[in-house]
């Protein structure tokens, strides 16, 4: 059912030819040097901006460095890496690139693009006796052990500023115990550095320092504003073994929830309970006793909850190498792998190819903000497969890595005579597989290590050793152990598909929908989830019965269609008489400024918080009769608290956040 637009009584027909997504192009980069194979040239991280440009970095060695057809300059040492940092447009054309580094070896750590159009890069440069060049933008003189940096660029590659993180008096002992582990941005473009520091460490250009204390190194979140000025330092309630801290820390990933401000930390380790390791990690006072975990912390660093893989699996072969990603509704997407019989958060991995350490199940798990599993899907393979990366957009979620021999997901399969990159794209609402794809190479050393959506296009980054075959292209290696590559799977940049988007405002049984789809849309079709449909731009729909409905908007332009879906709750958002249903359960304070408390509840009850438009921003299953929620990151306004008993009864109460 498509709407035809009427203008002055004339029906304008347009040619609608839905494009089929495909691998459209690929480009490569790197140096002619081999270096050390453990420092292979590969896309380590990437991100996209609002115009469909892609930004990335890769370690590179010294000689004959190329990025596509561009030659950004030579590096500094053939056995140690510099940083190639650059950008391509949607068609894979080189926009700009630069080499960052000095003589002793340097590495970037994270890259993010803000909604305000600023590009942030973090990493470590070795200045102990060596000057360091940031392309032609800046040269830092030799300066001892001050190594960690945060840089901000415009999308055209112009550097705005670079800030060193440590004090210029940092000692060699302290330097060896500090690290930027990960980074995230908030909606306003503020920067959150997930970092390791010894207690009492001094920070550059600030009177703020790491809190004093004793014992082992600690995990902190350093918050900087868009001008690069340090605003605050927050310690997270994380402790670990000092002997194995490097392995534990560098296996960690970090994301900040855009709606609640909570922090998510996930990673892999090998604890003593597995029988083969000695990594000791505590989230709060909870020991992580298995190989794969995700934990949640409040803005004040308080431990809230964690999930970990089940130790009872026969193989206990779980791993995650990518941060969780978070969609516009606040749901989490967790990416990883395990062997037959392993499980995570109640999901048991299956592999019909049999019980073997190398037979892997690769999975995506969708969770709400409190870690409750919404769905989980997996593929399987033999004999080698690793999940390296994952990402989500407004209606799809993707996962990727590398495999050898064969891989299966639902009814699709791919095969390889060597080691190739693989990716899978699923519907984010249902977990239905839409594509299982392969990036084919002629060598044995090829794989996908990074990916990022731009609307419905999926940019892929990775490494290859010999030749890479993308569509009709053959991309040749420049030399050495590997080069990096970027490819795009998706649609024609010159005929972009529409992007479907909407919000809703609920009043009793009536919902007003606001269509936020882009201006190219020619028609729209609504499915309200109750058997009714519509074609209005901003419809108002009346629901006859209470319940939760899945509302979908399909938009169409000259290039094709796009669909997005959200849930709408009718009924629970009216504040029923809490005291008559749960007379002994107390919630306070109300209004709340920082911490919200609930007493006298029962284990197994589920507490949720909704905006007045029906968007769920928090849900938690109680493990005891008391509950505490840090609301300091919640925007001021009125919310609805919903509490559901295990017997099915529920009650609601309005909550005023100051």
XYZ file of C-alpha atoms in Angstrom:
658
model
C 0.000 0.000 0.000
C 1.799 3.144 -1.271
C 0.471 6.684 -1.141
C 0.420 8.685 -4.400
C 0.872 12.390 -3.783
C -1.801 14.660 -5.356
C -0.746 18.134 -6.418
C -3.429 20.356 -8.020
C -5.305 17.232 -9.108
C -2.368 15.799 -11.085
C -0.820 12.450 -10.136
C 2.975 12.636 -10.546
C 4.339 9.173 -11.285
C 7.886 8.360 -10.329
C 10.130 5.487 -11.231
C 10.711 3.353 -8.168
C 13.526 0.850 -8.614
C 14.498 -0.658 -5.288
C 18.252 -1.103 -5.220
C 19.757 -4.349 -4.075
C 22.542 -3.900 -1.529
C 25.951 -5.188 -2.592
C 29.653 -4.761 -2.007
C 30.087 -1.575 -4.016
C 33.721 -0.667 -3.687
C 36.914 -1.271 -1.773
C 40.118 0.635 -1.219
C 43.305 -0.168 0.643
C 46.273 1.362 2.366
C 49.468 0.603 4.214
C 53.185 0.487 3.709
C 55.590 -1.773 1.836
C 57.283 -2.835 5.083
C 56.637 -6.099 6.905
C 57.350 -4.945 10.423
C 56.222 -7.374 13.091
C 53.217 -9.544 12.283
C 51.649 -8.771 15.679
C 51.576 -5.111 14.629
C 49.815 -5.833 11.352
C 48.360 -2.989 9.317
C 44.586 -3.108 9.754
C 41.650 -0.770 10.323
C 41.571 -0.681 14.108
C 38.516 1.562 14.425
C 36.193 3.602 12.221
C 33.202 5.945 12.427
C 30.942 7.904 10.059
C 29.510 11.423 9.993
C 26.117 12.806 8.990
C 27.205 13.169 5.336
C 28.250 9.552 4.865
C 31.991 10.154 5.118
C 33.991 7.466 6.898
C 36.939 8.075 9.265
C 39.492 5.467 10.296
C 42.945 4.775 11.594
C 45.432 1.977 11.059
C 48.936 1.257 12.298
C 51.441 1.627 9.449
C 55.162 1.135 9.031
C 57.551 3.491 7.217
C 58.071 3.132 3.472
C 55.819 3.939 0.510
C 52.674 4.519 2.563
C 49.513 4.690 0.460
C 45.839 5.311 1.216
C 43.936 4.586 -1.966
C 45.685 6.652 -4.623
C 46.981 9.162 -2.063
C 50.493 9.164 -0.602
C 50.241 10.865 2.808
C 54.000 10.644 3.460
C 56.497 8.220 4.944
C 56.528 6.951 8.483
C 59.408 7.135 10.911
C 60.608 3.570 11.475
C 60.317 0.314 9.533
C 59.988 -1.868 12.647
C 57.641 0.308 14.722
C 54.257 1.674 13.813
C 52.998 5.156 13.187
C 49.310 6.050 12.879
C 47.607 6.583 9.524
C 44.504 8.681 10.218
C 42.209 9.602 7.340
C 38.822 9.856 5.687
C 36.973 8.648 2.575
C 33.677 9.848 1.154
C 30.648 7.632 0.566
C 31.998 6.586 -2.862
C 35.361 5.516 -1.439
C 37.233 8.578 -2.712
C 40.132 9.848 -0.620
C 39.322 13.075 1.267
C 42.366 13.536 3.484
C 44.948 11.586 5.468
C 47.928 12.214 7.712
C 50.690 10.301 9.473
C 51.024 10.684 13.252
C 54.110 9.459 15.095
C 57.808 9.570 15.837
C 60.764 7.233 15.741
C 59.953 4.881 18.628
C 56.492 3.551 17.811
C 53.059 5.084 18.340
C 49.482 3.841 18.294
C 45.970 5.237 18.170
C 43.401 3.734 20.499
C 39.908 5.068 19.749
C 38.065 7.262 17.236
C 34.598 8.821 17.495
C 32.619 11.420 15.493
C 30.211 13.653 17.414
C 26.772 14.778 16.297
C 28.235 18.276 16.186
C 30.647 17.201 13.431
C 33.873 16.948 15.439
C 36.261 14.025 15.039
C 38.058 12.794 18.168
C 41.166 10.614 18.188
C 42.987 9.164 21.201
C 46.178 7.200 21.508
C 49.731 6.975 22.758
C 52.860 8.536 21.275
C 56.385 7.766 22.432
C 58.091 11.085 23.265
C 60.869 9.685 25.447
C 63.764 11.150 23.478
C 61.805 11.588 20.234
C 59.742 14.378 18.710
C 56.312 13.376 17.424
C 54.569 14.763 14.330
C 50.781 15.022 14.008
C 50.886 15.222 10.226
C 51.704 18.800 9.265
C 49.429 20.156 12.008
C 51.645 19.923 15.075
C 55.042 18.737 16.263
C 55.441 17.758 19.905
C 59.016 17.967 21.211
C 60.669 15.109 23.062
C 59.277 15.165 26.590
C 59.933 12.130 28.732
C 56.980 9.930 29.571
C 54.028 12.192 28.686
C 52.422 9.911 26.093
C 48.587 9.816 26.144
C 46.767 12.261 23.858
C 43.274 13.410 22.873
C 42.841 15.337 19.597
C 39.871 17.086 18.026
C 39.556 17.648 14.255
C 37.019 19.137 11.907
C 35.525 16.690 9.426
C 37.748 18.207 6.699
C 40.843 17.106 8.624
C 41.724 20.460 10.196
C 43.108 19.994 13.701
C 41.415 22.129 16.362
C 43.490 21.035 19.342
C 45.538 18.236 20.876
C 45.681 17.716 24.635
C 48.156 15.563 26.503
C 46.422 13.667 29.301
C 49.212 13.072 31.821
C 51.195 15.751 33.583
C 54.517 16.634 31.956
C 56.175 15.419 35.175
C 54.841 11.862 34.877
C 57.427 9.274 35.922
C 58.440 6.145 34.060
C 56.809 4.030 36.792
C 53.499 5.876 36.454
C 53.696 5.963 32.635
C 53.910 2.167 32.489
C 50.703 1.921 34.533
C 48.522 4.377 32.619
C 46.393 3.824 29.540
C 43.448 5.138 27.566
C 41.358 2.002 27.195
C 38.329 3.349 25.310
C 36.333 6.522 24.613
C 32.736 7.590 24.102
C 30.848 10.851 23.492
C 27.545 12.193 24.793
C 24.806 13.964 22.841
C 26.464 17.356 23.422
C 29.864 16.191 22.188
C 31.557 15.896 25.591
C 34.286 13.257 25.754
C 34.513 10.363 28.228
C 37.904 8.638 28.427
C 37.825 5.182 30.003
C 41.302 5.068 31.523
C 43.770 3.331 33.824
C 45.798 5.368 36.327
C 47.670 4.858 39.590
C 45.954 6.664 42.511
C 47.115 10.254 42.951
C 48.305 10.739 39.361
C 48.558 14.325 38.153
C 46.812 15.329 34.936
C 47.905 17.937 32.394
C 46.510 21.494 32.272
C 44.204 20.970 35.232
C 43.944 21.309 38.990
C 41.900 18.113 38.921
C 43.901 14.984 39.635
C 43.295 11.293 40.028
C 42.036 10.740 43.614
C 44.641 9.718 46.173
C 44.562 6.175 47.470
C 46.558 3.065 48.042
C 46.717 -0.305 46.388
C 46.606 -1.258 42.742
C 45.840 0.906 39.728
C 42.206 1.882 39.235
C 39.772 2.497 36.405
C 38.562 6.076 35.901
C 36.322 7.995 33.517
C 37.833 11.364 32.579
C 35.261 13.814 31.217
C 36.391 16.598 28.848
C 34.246 19.297 27.263
C 34.320 20.139 23.557
C 37.187 22.584 24.134
C 39.330 19.820 25.618
C 39.080 21.100 29.197
C 38.948 18.411 31.884
C 35.665 18.654 33.792
C 35.771 15.777 36.257
C 37.310 12.421 37.125
C 35.103 9.541 38.254
C 36.456 6.254 39.609
C 34.519 3.108 38.705
C 34.070 0.347 41.276
C 36.381 -2.073 39.449
C 39.323 -3.967 40.925
C 41.657 -6.517 39.382
C 44.847 -8.483 39.798
C 47.949 -6.340 39.558
C 50.029 -9.118 38.016
C 47.623 -9.566 35.119
C 46.217 -6.075 34.797
C 47.503 -5.511 31.256
C 45.673 -8.537 29.862
C 42.489 -7.687 31.749
C 42.539 -3.970 30.961
C 43.289 -4.284 27.259
C 40.443 -6.766 26.961
C 37.971 -4.147 28.242
C 35.547 -1.989 26.241
C 33.392 0.951 27.281
C 30.199 2.764 26.289
C 28.091 5.490 27.897
C 24.294 5.178 27.723
C 22.919 8.266 25.906
C 19.637 8.303 27.871
C 20.641 7.359 31.425
C 24.318 8.336 31.492
C 25.248 4.922 32.919
C 28.511 3.283 31.883
C 28.826 -0.186 30.338
C 32.065 -2.159 30.564
C 32.513 -5.474 28.786
C 35.399 -7.730 27.946
C 37.160 -11.070 28.135
C 39.620 -12.627 30.562
C 40.820 -16.040 31.786
C 40.050 -16.328 35.522
C 41.330 -19.096 37.836
C 37.871 -20.689 37.903
C 38.373 -21.809 34.286
C 41.316 -23.957 35.327
C 43.662 -22.396 32.781
C 44.159 -18.766 33.862
C 44.810 -16.441 36.791
C 43.029 -13.182 35.888
C 41.138 -11.753 38.878
C 38.493 -9.091 38.182
C 35.877 -7.648 40.529
C 32.965 -5.526 39.308
C 31.785 -3.936 42.528
C 32.348 -6.728 45.021
C 31.253 -9.339 42.466
C 33.961 -11.679 41.208
C 33.930 -12.299 37.458
C 34.528 -16.038 37.362
C 34.140 -16.745 33.650
C 35.681 -15.605 30.380
C 33.121 -13.105 29.040
C 31.214 -10.371 30.867
C 29.341 -7.087 30.644
C 28.754 -4.796 33.619
C 26.871 -1.572 34.297
C 27.919 1.354 36.487
C 26.173 4.579 37.424
C 27.607 7.989 36.537
C 29.017 8.141 40.051
C 30.908 4.890 39.438
C 28.630 2.686 41.543
C 28.318 -0.951 40.471
C 24.755 -1.744 39.338
C 24.825 -5.224 37.750
C 26.772 -7.590 35.543
C 26.262 -10.651 33.362
C 28.873 -13.306 32.651
C 29.164 -16.478 30.621
C 28.227 -19.722 32.359
C 31.118 -21.735 33.794
C 29.225 -25.001 33.416
C 29.791 -25.191 29.644
C 31.911 -28.111 28.475
C 34.345 -25.928 26.502
C 34.037 -22.594 28.381
C 35.300 -20.923 25.222
C 33.493 -17.570 25.263
C 34.979 -14.267 24.104
C 33.966 -10.710 23.219
C 36.253 -8.256 21.396
C 33.864 -5.384 20.688
C 32.103 -2.819 22.884
C 28.362 -3.049 23.275
C 26.493 -0.766 20.893
C 23.373 1.172 21.900
C 20.430 2.044 19.642
C 18.232 5.149 19.645
C 15.767 3.437 22.010
C 18.473 2.724 24.580
C 18.752 -1.035 23.971
C 22.125 -2.788 24.141
C 23.693 -5.071 21.521
C 26.366 -7.471 22.741
C 28.675 -9.273 20.287
C 30.755 -12.373 20.951
C 31.390 -16.052 20.430
C 31.330 -19.366 22.273
C 31.485 -23.112 21.731
C 28.792 -25.770 21.798
C 27.097 -25.810 25.208
C 28.531 -22.481 26.405
C 25.939 -19.910 27.424
C 25.582 -16.225 28.232
C 22.653 -14.472 29.906
C 20.466 -17.555 29.485
C 21.286 -18.117 25.798
C 22.922 -21.479 25.023
C 25.227 -21.616 22.001
C 24.680 -24.360 19.452
C 26.961 -25.708 16.744
C 25.675 -28.694 14.725
C 29.218 -29.260 13.458
C 30.077 -30.815 16.812
C 31.937 -30.304 20.069
C 35.368 -28.922 19.289
C 37.313 -25.966 20.637
C 37.631 -24.526 17.107
C 33.940 -24.952 16.210
C 32.554 -21.552 17.157
C 29.088 -20.043 17.547
C 29.105 -16.291 16.785
C 26.267 -14.360 18.386
C 24.439 -11.060 18.804
C 22.387 -10.489 21.945
C 19.913 -7.630 22.298
C 19.330 -6.513 25.883
C 17.479 -3.676 27.519
C 19.426 -1.074 29.493
C 19.265 -3.290 32.610
C 20.780 -6.320 30.888
C 17.570 -8.289 30.396
C 17.833 -10.406 27.239
C 15.316 -9.404 24.549
C 16.596 -11.790 21.871
C 19.783 -13.573 20.874
C 20.806 -15.069 17.526
C 23.879 -16.988 16.453
C 25.619 -18.580 13.514
C 28.181 -21.363 13.603
C 31.356 -22.378 11.822
C 34.408 -24.614 11.674
C 37.333 -24.806 12.164
C 38.355 -21.171 12.801
C 36.105 -18.172 13.371
C 36.372 -15.000 15.417
C 33.893 -12.227 16.121
C 35.835 -8.958 15.944
C 33.269 -6.174 15.725
C 29.599 -5.138 15.673
C 27.403 -2.078 15.160
C 23.735 -1.001 15.075
C 21.703 1.656 13.248
C 18.028 2.650 13.385
C 16.726 -0.697 12.113
C 19.624 -3.118 11.570
C 22.463 -4.649 13.554
C 25.656 -6.095 12.072
C 28.465 -8.336 13.273
C 31.702 -9.420 11.620
C 35.123 -11.015 11.902
C 37.093 -13.685 10.072
C 36.576 -17.378 9.341
C 38.113 -20.370 7.584
C 36.465 -23.269 5.690
C 32.727 -22.813 6.353
C 30.206 -20.652 8.186
C 26.426 -20.930 8.566
C 23.705 -18.590 9.856
C 20.073 -19.672 9.645
C 19.627 -20.976 6.084
C 22.589 -19.107 4.581
C 26.180 -20.312 4.353
C 29.553 -19.144 3.033
C 32.827 -20.993 2.493
C 36.500 -20.176 2.078
C 39.645 -21.952 0.943
C 41.730 -19.750 3.247
C 40.799 -17.159 5.857
C 38.312 -14.476 4.794
C 36.303 -11.704 6.380
C 32.625 -12.345 7.147
C 29.709 -10.135 8.129
C 26.067 -10.703 9.021
C 23.238 -8.132 9.000
C 20.081 -8.729 11.051
C 16.815 -6.910 11.689
C 17.407 -5.237 15.053
C 13.799 -5.657 16.199
C 13.426 -9.380 15.492
C 16.948 -10.732 14.986
C 15.986 -12.055 11.541
C 19.025 -12.580 9.300
C 19.033 -10.345 6.212
C 22.534 -10.994 4.863
C 25.493 -13.298 5.483
C 28.399 -11.978 3.442
C 32.058 -12.578 2.745
C 34.975 -10.333 1.823
C 37.104 -12.656 -0.283
C 40.873 -12.681 -0.475
C 43.396 -14.890 -2.231
C 45.684 -15.161 0.799
C 45.180 -16.837 4.147
C 45.415 -13.699 6.261
C 42.254 -11.661 5.621
C 39.574 -10.436 8.011
C 37.137 -7.733 9.141
C 38.120 -5.830 12.285
C 35.822 -2.773 12.277
C 32.428 -1.755 10.912
C 30.052 1.187 11.103
C 26.671 2.025 9.598
C 25.787 5.171 7.706
C 22.014 4.998 7.316
C 21.583 1.659 5.474
C 25.166 1.452 4.196
C 27.644 -0.682 6.131
C 31.315 0.317 5.999
C 33.739 -2.542 6.624
C 37.378 -2.246 7.638
C 40.017 -4.911 8.056
C 43.234 -6.406 6.731
C 44.415 -8.612 3.859
C 47.663 -10.314 2.943
C 47.680 -10.823 -0.825
C 44.750 -9.828 -3.057
C 41.253 -8.750 -2.091
C 38.292 -9.340 -4.429
C 35.432 -6.848 -4.007
C 32.846 -6.841 -6.775
C 34.767 -6.397 -10.007
C 37.778 -4.966 -8.188
C 41.028 -6.736 -7.409
C 42.973 -4.888 -4.721
C 46.664 -5.752 -4.394
C 48.781 -5.722 -1.271
C 51.553 -3.121 -1.218
C 53.952 -5.486 0.548
C 54.763 -6.679 4.033
C 52.613 -8.947 6.175
C 49.322 -7.178 5.447
C 47.618 -3.977 4.337
C 44.388 -2.468 5.565
C 41.207 -2.121 3.540
C 37.881 -0.289 3.625
C 34.818 -1.518 1.728
C 31.179 -0.479 1.506
C 28.227 -2.839 1.454
C 25.020 -1.046 0.585
C 23.511 1.290 -1.939
C 24.358 3.918 -4.544
C 25.588 7.087 -2.838
C 24.132 9.195 -5.666
C 20.637 7.814 -5.055
C 20.357 7.484 -1.276
C 17.505 5.567 0.262
C 15.224 7.379 2.689
C 15.725 7.120 6.430
C 12.561 6.305 8.363
C 12.297 7.856 11.826
C 9.521 8.905 14.183
C 8.649 9.761 17.776
C 5.377 9.352 19.627
C 3.391 11.150 22.342
C 0.916 9.023 24.316
C -2.188 10.471 25.977
C -4.441 7.794 27.502
C -5.522 5.553 24.569
C -4.399 8.012 21.885
C -0.946 8.284 20.339
C 0.276 11.192 18.218
C 3.113 10.184 15.881
C 5.640 12.708 14.562
C 7.344 11.672 11.330
C 11.040 12.663 11.432
C 12.030 10.931 8.190
C 14.333 12.800 5.814
C 13.069 15.260 3.216
C 13.494 12.870 0.270
C 10.475 10.803 1.343
C 7.624 10.770 -1.194
C 5.235 8.504 0.682
C 4.866 6.724 3.982
C 2.903 3.764 5.277
C 2.138 3.147 8.951
C 1.359 -0.166 10.614
C 0.020 0.647 14.088
C 0.373 -2.908 15.385
C -3.330 -3.429 16.134
C -4.386 -4.423 12.612
C -4.840 -0.810 11.494
C -2.707 1.076 8.961
C -2.418 4.631 7.679
C -0.613 6.880 5.225
C -0.668 10.269 6.935
C 2.506 12.212 7.550
C 1.856 12.811 11.269
C -1.034 10.510 12.187
C -2.930 10.361 15.467
C -4.115 6.839 16.287
C -6.582 5.592 18.904
C -6.001 2.171 20.488
C -9.075 0.302 21.689
C -7.278 -1.791 24.318
C -4.345 -1.519 26.695
C -1.182 -3.358 25.743
C 2.166 -3.070 24.016
C 2.070 -2.581 20.247
C 4.827 -2.647 17.629
C 4.427 0.345 15.324
C 6.285 0.361 11.994
C 6.836 3.217 9.549
C 7.835 2.433 5.953
C 9.048 5.381 3.884
C 9.612 5.520 0.122
C 11.575 7.800 -2.197
C 12.783 7.493 -5.798
C 15.584 5.157 -4.731
C 13.693 2.671 -2.580
C 12.226 2.130 0.877
C 13.238 2.074 4.520
C 11.391 0.797 7.579
C 11.762 1.391 11.300
C 9.705 -0.028 14.182
C 9.161 0.917 17.833
C 7.026 -0.359 20.685
C 4.193 1.745 22.088
C 2.702 0.957 25.498
C -0.945 1.806 26.111
C -2.299 1.687 29.644
C 0.663 1.305 31.999
C 1.648 4.942 31.603
C -1.382 6.157 33.525
C -0.382 6.326 37.194
C -2.643 3.848 38.982
C -3.086 3.851 42.757
C 0.266 2.501 43.932
C -0.773 2.406 47.596
C -3.805 0.198 46.973
C -1.844 -2.404 44.976
C 1.515 -2.341 46.781
C 0.722 -0.683 50.146
C 3.966 -1.800 51.834
C 6.373 -0.885 49.050
C 7.917 2.535 49.525
C 9.621 4.643 46.864
C 11.481 7.839 47.763
C 12.422 10.627 47.415
C 9.910 12.081 44.982
C 10.909 14.556 43.558
C 14.367 13.024 43.168
C 17.644 14.751 42.418
C 20.285 12.021 42.602
C 19.411 8.603 44.072
C 16.000 6.904 43.955
C 15.210 4.171 46.514
C 12.603 1.417 46.801
C 12.067 -0.674 49.959
C 9.984 -3.722 50.944
C 9.676 -5.142 47.428
C 10.090 -8.837 46.538
C 12.820 -10.597 44.539
C 11.725 -11.199 40.966
C 9.644 -8.033 40.696
C 10.440 -5.879 37.664
C 10.786 -2.102 37.941
C 10.723 0.022 34.773
C 10.871 3.724 34.028
C 9.180 5.392 31.037
C 9.108 8.862 29.574
C 5.665 10.387 29.097
C 5.957 9.526 25.400
C 6.176 5.829 26.270
C 9.920 5.340 25.763
C 11.386 2.839 28.221
C 14.666 4.120 29.633
C 15.262 1.642 32.459
C 14.207 -1.850 33.470
C 15.574 -4.032 36.261
C 14.609 -7.373 37.776
C 15.004 -7.189 41.551
C 17.305 -9.670 43.276
C 16.308 -8.437 46.748
C 13.641 -6.326 48.431
C 15.668 -3.126 48.139
C 16.570 -1.198 45.007
C 18.707 1.885 44.435
C 18.905 3.799 41.158
C 21.324 6.629 40.355
C 19.240 9.171 38.410
C 21.908 11.889 38.265
C 22.261 11.423 34.498
C 18.520 11.588 33.858
C 17.130 14.763 32.268
C 14.792 16.850 34.414
C 11.108 16.127 33.863
C 8.233 13.810 34.692
C 8.566 10.029 34.314
C 6.421 6.988 35.056
C 7.720 4.241 37.354
C 6.081 0.870 36.664
C 6.409 -2.040 39.108
C 5.259 -5.524 38.141
C 4.860 -8.390 40.617
C 5.656 -12.002 39.727
C 1.905 -12.709 39.997
C 1.245 -10.303 37.115
C -0.155 -7.390 39.123
C 1.364 -3.986 38.448
C 1.140 -0.377 39.544
C 2.507 2.928 38.353
C 3.653 6.122 39.974
C 4.773 9.432 38.523
C 8.339 10.460 39.327
C 9.550 14.051 39.159
C 13.258 14.386 38.327
C 14.766 17.691 39.418
